[in-house]
Amino acid sequence: MTELEKMRSNVFYRFDDSDVIASANHANALCAQLQTMTLNSANYRNVIEELVPGIPQNSCINPPFHCDHGHGIKMGENVFVNYNATMLDGGLITIGSRTKIGPNCQLVTPNHPMDFLERRLPQEKCSPITIGEDCWLGAGVIVCPGVTIGNRSVVGAGSVVVKDIPDDCLAVGNPAHVVRKLK
C-alpha cells in the first residue's frame, strides 16, 4: 500500500511521504485562496470543487475553511458548512444530505501514537468520521476520530463528541452524551 492508501485505511502511515505532502500542499494553497472569498465570489465554486471533488452544486462551505487534503471529504446534497470549519480529512469524512454544521466546528480524523517514542516518528493513524443525514452540529462542536453521528441527530454547541451518537438523539457536553431522543 502507498502511504496515501494507508492514510485512508485506518493504519499508521508516514505523513512525511512525498505524495502525502503534495496532497496537503495542494489543499493548503486552495484553502489560502478561499480565505479572501465569499460564497458569491466569481471563482469560489471553481476553487471549492477542486478542493472537495464531487461536492454537490447545492452544498456549500463558507470560507474561511481549513482541511488537510479535501479529497477525503464526501458530502450529500444540500449540506451547509458555516464559517471557519476545520476538517482534517486524512481519514474519510462523510457528511449526509441536508446536514448543517455550525461555525468553528472541527472534524478531526488523525490520531497520534500514545507511546511517546512512537510519537516521535512522523506517523499517525486516521479514523473516518461519518455524520448522517439531516443532522445539525451547533457552533464549536469537535468530532473526534472514528465517530459516527446518526441520522437526524443534533449535537449542542461546544460539545466534544468522542463516542458514536445514535439516530434521532440530542447530545451535549464534554464529552458529549445523549440527553434525550428526538421525535
PDB file of C-alpha atoms in Angstrom:
ATOM      1  CA  MET A   1       0.000   0.000   0.000  1.00  0.00           C
ATOM      2  CA  THR A   2       1.104   3.557  -0.638  1.00  0.00           C
ATOM      3  CA  GLU A   3       1.210   5.966   2.287  1.00  0.00           C
ATOM      4  CA  LEU A   4      -1.924   7.709   0.932  1.00  0.00           C
ATOM      5  CA  GLU A   5      -3.704   4.340   0.839  1.00  0.00           C
ATOM      6  CA  LYS A   6      -2.576   3.616   4.401  1.00  0.00           C
ATOM      7  CA  MET A   7      -3.819   7.060   5.439  1.00  0.00           C
ATOM      8  CA  ARG A   8      -7.317   6.170   4.217  1.00  0.00           C
ATOM      9  CA  SER A   9      -7.177   2.632   5.679  1.00  0.00           C
ATOM     10  CA  ASN A  10      -7.060   3.461   9.408  1.00  0.00           C
ATOM     11  CA  VAL A  11      -3.483   2.167   9.802  1.00  0.00           C
ATOM     12  CA  PHE A  12      -0.328   4.081  10.690  1.00  0.00           C
ATOM     13  CA  TYR A  13       1.163   5.961   7.751  1.00  0.00           C
ATOM     14  CA  ARG A  14       4.064   8.364   7.337  1.00  0.00           C
ATOM     15  CA  PHE A  15       2.961  11.955   6.969  1.00  0.00           C
ATOM     16  CA  ASP A  16       6.426  12.877   5.668  1.00  0.00           C
ATOM     17  CA  ASP A  17       5.792  10.857   2.466  1.00  0.00           C
ATOM     18  CA  SER A  18       6.187  12.983  -0.687  1.00  0.00           C
ATOM     19  CA  ASP A  19       2.707  12.098  -2.040  1.00  0.00           C
ATOM     20  CA  VAL A  20       1.060  12.920   1.292  1.00  0.00           C
ATOM     21  CA  ILE A  21       2.947  16.223   1.440  1.00  0.00           C
ATOM     22  CA  ALA A  22       1.991  17.082  -2.159  1.00  0.00           C
ATOM     23  CA  SER A  23      -1.682  16.401  -1.384  1.00  0.00           C
ATOM     24  CA  ALA A  24      -1.552  18.590   1.734  1.00  0.00           C
ATOM     25  CA  ASN A  25       0.294  21.380  -0.114  1.00  0.00           C
ATOM     26  CA  HIS A  26      -2.371  21.364  -2.841  1.00  0.00           C
ATOM     27  CA  ALA A  27      -5.142  21.681  -0.232  1.00  0.00           C
ATOM     28  CA  ASN A  28      -3.247  24.384   1.667  1.00  0.00           C
ATOM     29  CA  ALA A  29      -2.920  26.505  -1.469  1.00  0.00           C
ATOM     30  CA  LEU A  30      -6.638  26.192  -2.241  1.00  0.00           C
ATOM     31  CA  CYS A  31      -7.645  26.931   1.368  1.00  0.00           C
ATOM     32  CA  ALA A  32      -5.434  30.040   1.231  1.00  0.00           C
ATOM     33  CA  GLN A  33      -7.320  31.208  -1.875  1.00  0.00           C
ATOM     34  CA  LEU A  34     -10.649  30.685  -0.101  1.00  0.00           C
ATOM     35  CA  GLN A  35      -9.594  32.992   2.749  1.00  0.00           C
ATOM     36  CA  THR A  36     -10.221  36.017   0.524  1.00  0.00           C
ATOM     37  CA  MET A  37     -13.525  34.774  -0.954  1.00  0.00           C
ATOM     38  CA  THR A  38     -17.197  34.652  -0.127  1.00  0.00           C
ATOM     39  CA  LEU A  39     -19.847  32.259  -1.408  1.00  0.00           C
ATOM     40  CA  ASN A  40     -20.620  34.877  -4.070  1.00  0.00           C
ATOM     41  CA  SER A  41     -17.054  35.401  -5.302  1.00  0.00           C
ATOM     42  CA  ALA A  42     -16.626  34.746  -9.020  1.00  0.00           C
ATOM     43  CA  ASN A  43     -14.092  31.929  -8.572  1.00  0.00           C
ATOM     44  CA  TYR A  44     -15.482  30.399  -5.334  1.00  0.00           C
ATOM     45  CA  ARG A  45     -17.216  27.443  -6.984  1.00  0.00           C
ATOM     46  CA  ASN A  46     -14.163  26.508  -9.068  1.00  0.00           C
ATOM     47  CA  VAL A  47     -11.884  26.543  -6.021  1.00  0.00           C
ATOM     48  CA  ILE A  48     -14.239  24.618  -3.716  1.00  0.00           C
ATOM     49  CA  GLU A  49     -14.896  21.970  -6.377  1.00  0.00           C
ATOM     50  CA  GLU A  50     -11.162  21.489  -6.915  1.00  0.00           C
ATOM     51  CA  LEU A  51     -10.603  21.273  -3.159  1.00  0.00           C
ATOM     52  CA  VAL A  52     -13.578  18.975  -2.405  1.00  0.00           C
ATOM     53  CA  PRO A  53     -14.140  16.898  -5.558  1.00  0.00           C
ATOM     54  CA  GLY A  54     -17.740  15.860  -6.050  1.00  0.00           C
ATOM     55  CA  ILE A  55     -19.244  18.489  -3.731  1.00  0.00           C
ATOM     56  CA  PRO A  56     -22.864  18.829  -4.893  1.00  0.00           C
ATOM     57  CA  GLN A  57     -23.796  22.103  -6.574  1.00  0.00           C
ATOM     58  CA  ASN A  58     -26.394  22.767  -3.850  1.00  0.00           C
ATOM     59  CA  SER A  59     -23.941  22.214  -0.955  1.00  0.00           C
ATOM     60  CA  CYS A  60     -21.612  24.916   0.302  1.00  0.00           C
ATOM     61  CA  ILE A  61     -18.726  25.557   2.652  1.00  0.00           C
ATOM     62  CA  ASN A  62     -18.443  29.142   3.901  1.00  0.00           C
ATOM     63  CA  PRO A  63     -14.888  30.471   3.867  1.00  0.00           C
ATOM     64  CA  PRO A  64     -12.668  30.618   5.760  1.00  0.00           C
ATOM     65  CA  PHE A  65     -12.236  26.859   5.657  1.00  0.00           C
ATOM     66  CA  HIS A  66      -9.319  24.597   6.538  1.00  0.00           C
ATOM     67  CA  CYS A  67      -8.622  20.968   5.593  1.00  0.00           C
ATOM     68  CA  ASP A  68      -5.653  18.649   5.155  1.00  0.00           C
ATOM     69  CA  HIS A  69      -6.451  17.207   1.734  1.00  0.00           C
ATOM     70  CA  GLY A  70     -10.030  17.985   0.651  1.00  0.00           C
ATOM     71  CA  HIS A  71     -10.413  14.827  -1.414  1.00  0.00           C
ATOM     72  CA  GLY A  72     -11.252  12.930   1.788  1.00  0.00           C
ATOM     73  CA  ILE A  73     -14.471  14.914   2.300  1.00  0.00           C
ATOM     74  CA  LYS A  74     -17.675  13.419   0.863  1.00  0.00           C
ATOM     75  CA  MET A  75     -20.899  15.438   1.088  1.00  0.00           C
ATOM     76  CA  GLY A  76     -24.514  14.736   0.293  1.00  0.00           C
ATOM     77  CA  GLU A  77     -26.994  17.175  -1.225  1.00  0.00           C
ATOM     78  CA  ASN A  78     -27.883  20.494   0.452  1.00  0.00           C
ATOM     79  CA  VAL A  79     -25.133  20.369   3.094  1.00  0.00           C
ATOM     80  CA  PHE A  80     -24.306  23.719   4.715  1.00  0.00           C
ATOM     81  CA  VAL A  81     -20.965  24.256   6.467  1.00  0.00           C
ATOM     82  CA  ASN A  82     -20.669  27.586   8.254  1.00  0.00           C
ATOM     83  CA  TYR A  83     -17.626  29.840   8.735  1.00  0.00           C
ATOM     84  CA  ASN A  84     -14.231  28.669   9.974  1.00  0.00           C
ATOM     85  CA  ALA A  85     -14.761  24.911   9.833  1.00  0.00           C
ATOM     86  CA  THR A  86     -11.710  22.663  10.104  1.00  0.00           C
ATOM     87  CA  MET A  87     -11.867  19.180   8.581  1.00  0.00           C
ATOM     88  CA  LEU A  88      -8.709  17.141   8.995  1.00  0.00           C
ATOM     89  CA  ASP A  89      -9.508  14.566   6.350  1.00  0.00           C
ATOM     90  CA  GLY A  90      -6.639  12.098   6.420  1.00  0.00           C
ATOM     91  CA  GLY A  91      -9.427   9.626   7.145  1.00  0.00           C
ATOM     92  CA  LEU A  92     -12.635   9.917   5.162  1.00  0.00           C
ATOM     93  CA  ILE A  93     -15.199  12.423   6.393  1.00  0.00           C
ATOM     94  CA  THR A  94     -18.702  11.648   5.151  1.00  0.00           C
ATOM     95  CA  ILE A  95     -21.498  14.175   5.676  1.00  0.00           C
ATOM     96  CA  GLY A  96     -25.067  13.152   4.856  1.00  0.00           C
ATOM     97  CA  SER A  97     -27.566  15.193   2.888  1.00  0.00           C
ATOM     98  CA  ARG A  98     -29.257  18.229   4.444  1.00  0.00           C
ATOM     99  CA  THR A  99     -26.820  18.359   7.367  1.00  0.00           C
ATOM    100  CA  LYS A 100     -25.911  21.717   8.887  1.00  0.00           C
ATOM    101  CA  ILE A 101     -22.536  22.325  10.500  1.00  0.00           C
ATOM    102  CA  GLY A 102     -22.217  25.447  12.642  1.00  0.00           C
ATOM    103  CA  PRO A 103     -19.349  27.931  12.735  1.00  0.00           C
ATOM    104  CA  ASN A 104     -15.977  26.922  14.170  1.00  0.00           C
ATOM    105  CA  CYS A 105     -16.684  23.183  14.079  1.00  0.00           C
ATOM    106  CA  GLN A 106     -13.782  20.730  13.889  1.00  0.00           C
ATOM    107  CA  LEU A 107     -13.952  17.256  12.358  1.00  0.00           C
ATOM    108  CA  VAL A 108     -10.645  15.595  13.211  1.00  0.00           C
ATOM    109  CA  THR A 109      -9.671  12.136  11.886  1.00  0.00           C
ATOM    110  CA  PRO A 110      -5.917  11.919  12.782  1.00  0.00           C
ATOM    111  CA  ASN A 111      -4.647  10.256  15.940  1.00  0.00           C
ATOM    112  CA  HIS A 112      -1.019  10.068  17.066  1.00  0.00           C
ATOM    113  CA  PRO A 113       0.502   7.090  18.917  1.00  0.00           C
ATOM    114  CA  MET A 114       0.055   7.035  22.697  1.00  0.00           C
ATOM    115  CA  ASP A 115       3.634   5.843  23.260  1.00  0.00           C
ATOM    116  CA  PHE A 116       5.924   8.886  23.339  1.00  0.00           C
ATOM    117  CA  LEU A 117       8.742   7.121  21.500  1.00  0.00           C
ATOM    118  CA  GLU A 118       6.428   6.123  18.651  1.00  0.00           C
ATOM    119  CA  ARG A 119       5.004   9.656  18.654  1.00  0.00           C
ATOM    120  CA  ARG A 120       8.467  10.995  17.789  1.00  0.00           C
ATOM    121  CA  LEU A 121       8.189   9.306  14.391  1.00  0.00           C
ATOM    122  CA  PRO A 122       6.422  11.104  11.515  1.00  0.00           C
ATOM    123  CA  GLN A 123       3.389   8.831  11.730  1.00  0.00           C
ATOM    124  CA  GLU A 124      -0.276   8.933  12.573  1.00  0.00           C
ATOM    125  CA  LYS A 125      -3.430   6.905  12.014  1.00  0.00           C
ATOM    126  CA  CYS A 126      -6.657   8.404  10.667  1.00  0.00           C
ATOM    127  CA  SER A 127     -10.065   7.022  11.628  1.00  0.00           C
ATOM    128  CA  PRO A 128     -13.069   8.005   9.493  1.00  0.00           C
ATOM    129  CA  ILE A 129     -15.877  10.265  10.685  1.00  0.00           C
ATOM    130  CA  THR A 130     -19.440   9.770   9.474  1.00  0.00           C
ATOM    131  CA  ILE A 131     -22.240  12.264  10.033  1.00  0.00           C
ATOM    132  CA  GLY A 132     -25.695  11.118   8.979  1.00  0.00           C
ATOM    133  CA  GLU A 133     -28.421  12.862   7.038  1.00  0.00           C
ATOM    134  CA  ASP A 134     -30.443  15.783   8.435  1.00  0.00           C
ATOM    135  CA  CYS A 135     -28.029  16.371  11.345  1.00  0.00           C
ATOM    136  CA  TRP A 136     -27.158  19.669  12.987  1.00  0.00           C
ATOM    137  CA  LEU A 137     -23.842  20.363  14.703  1.00  0.00           C
ATOM    138  CA  GLY A 138     -24.012  23.563  16.756  1.00  0.00           C
ATOM    139  CA  ALA A 139     -21.253  26.163  16.866  1.00  0.00           C
ATOM    140  CA  GLY A 140     -17.853  24.956  18.044  1.00  0.00           C
ATOM    141  CA  VAL A 141     -18.567  21.218  18.047  1.00  0.00           C
ATOM    142  CA  ILE A 142     -15.496  18.970  17.924  1.00  0.00           C
ATOM    143  CA  VAL A 143     -15.901  15.486  16.434  1.00  0.00           C
ATOM    144  CA  CYS A 144     -13.040  13.125  17.295  1.00  0.00           C
ATOM    145  CA  PRO A 145     -11.518  10.322  15.171  1.00  0.00           C
ATOM    146  CA  GLY A 146     -13.688   7.314  14.370  1.00  0.00           C
ATOM    147  CA  VAL A 147     -17.014   8.816  15.471  1.00  0.00           C
ATOM    148  CA  THR A 148     -20.347   8.203  13.727  1.00  0.00           C
ATOM    149  CA  ILE A 149     -23.274  10.558  14.338  1.00  0.00           C
ATOM    150  CA  GLY A 150     -26.606   9.007  13.397  1.00  0.00           C
ATOM    151  CA  ASN A 151     -29.271  10.405  11.094  1.00  0.00           C
ATOM    152  CA  ARG A 152     -31.343  13.347  12.299  1.00  0.00           C
ATOM    153  CA  SER A 153     -29.250  13.847  15.444  1.00  0.00           C
ATOM    154  CA  VAL A 154     -28.341  17.210  16.948  1.00  0.00           C
ATOM    155  CA  VAL A 155     -25.099  17.985  18.788  1.00  0.00           C
ATOM    156  CA  GLY A 156     -25.228  21.053  21.042  1.00  0.00           C
ATOM    157  CA  ALA A 157     -22.828  23.961  20.689  1.00  0.00           C
ATOM    158  CA  GLY A 158     -19.381  23.447  22.202  1.00  0.00           C
ATOM    159  CA  SER A 159     -19.763  19.701  22.601  1.00  0.00           C
ATOM    160  CA  VAL A 160     -16.853  17.284  22.134  1.00  0.00           C
ATOM    161  CA  VAL A 161     -18.031  14.051  20.501  1.00  0.00           C
ATOM    162  CA  VAL A 162     -15.764  11.126  21.434  1.00  0.00           C
ATOM    163  CA  LYS A 163     -18.259   8.247  21.028  1.00  0.00           C
ATOM    164  CA  ASP A 164     -20.901   7.367  18.448  1.00  0.00           C
ATOM    165  CA  ILE A 165     -24.285   9.095  18.707  1.00  0.00           C
ATOM    166  CA  PRO A 166     -27.306   7.014  17.589  1.00  0.00           C
ATOM    167  CA  ASP A 167     -30.023   8.203  15.187  1.00  0.00           C
ATOM    168  CA  ASP A 168     -32.567  10.773  16.409  1.00  0.00           C
ATOM    169  CA  CYS A 169     -30.681  11.947  19.511  1.00  0.00           C
ATOM    170  CA  LEU A 170     -29.769  15.234  21.154  1.00  0.00           C
ATOM    171  CA  ALA A 171     -26.214  15.065  22.540  1.00  0.00           C
ATOM    172  CA  VAL A 172     -24.419  17.762  24.539  1.00  0.00           C
ATOM    173  CA  GLY A 173     -21.383  18.252  26.734  1.00  0.00           C
ATOM    174  CA  ASN A 174     -17.722  17.393  27.041  1.00  0.00           C
ATOM    175  CA  PRO A 175     -17.626  14.537  26.466  1.00  0.00           C
ATOM    176  CA  ALA A 176     -20.914  14.643  24.555  1.00  0.00           C
ATOM    177  CA  HIS A 177     -23.619  12.356  25.894  1.00  0.00           C
ATOM    178  CA  VAL A 178     -27.176  11.724  24.748  1.00  0.00           C
ATOM    179  CA  VAL A 179     -29.642  13.702  26.826  1.00  0.00           C
ATOM    180  CA  ARG A 180     -32.786  12.619  25.012  1.00  0.00           C
ATOM    181  CA  LYS A 181     -34.270  11.021  21.929  1.00  0.00           C
ATOM    182  CA  LEU A 182     -35.743  13.355  19.328  1.00  0.00           C
ATOM    183  CA  LYS A 183     -39.215  12.779  17.888  1.00  0.00           C
TER     184      LYS A 183
END
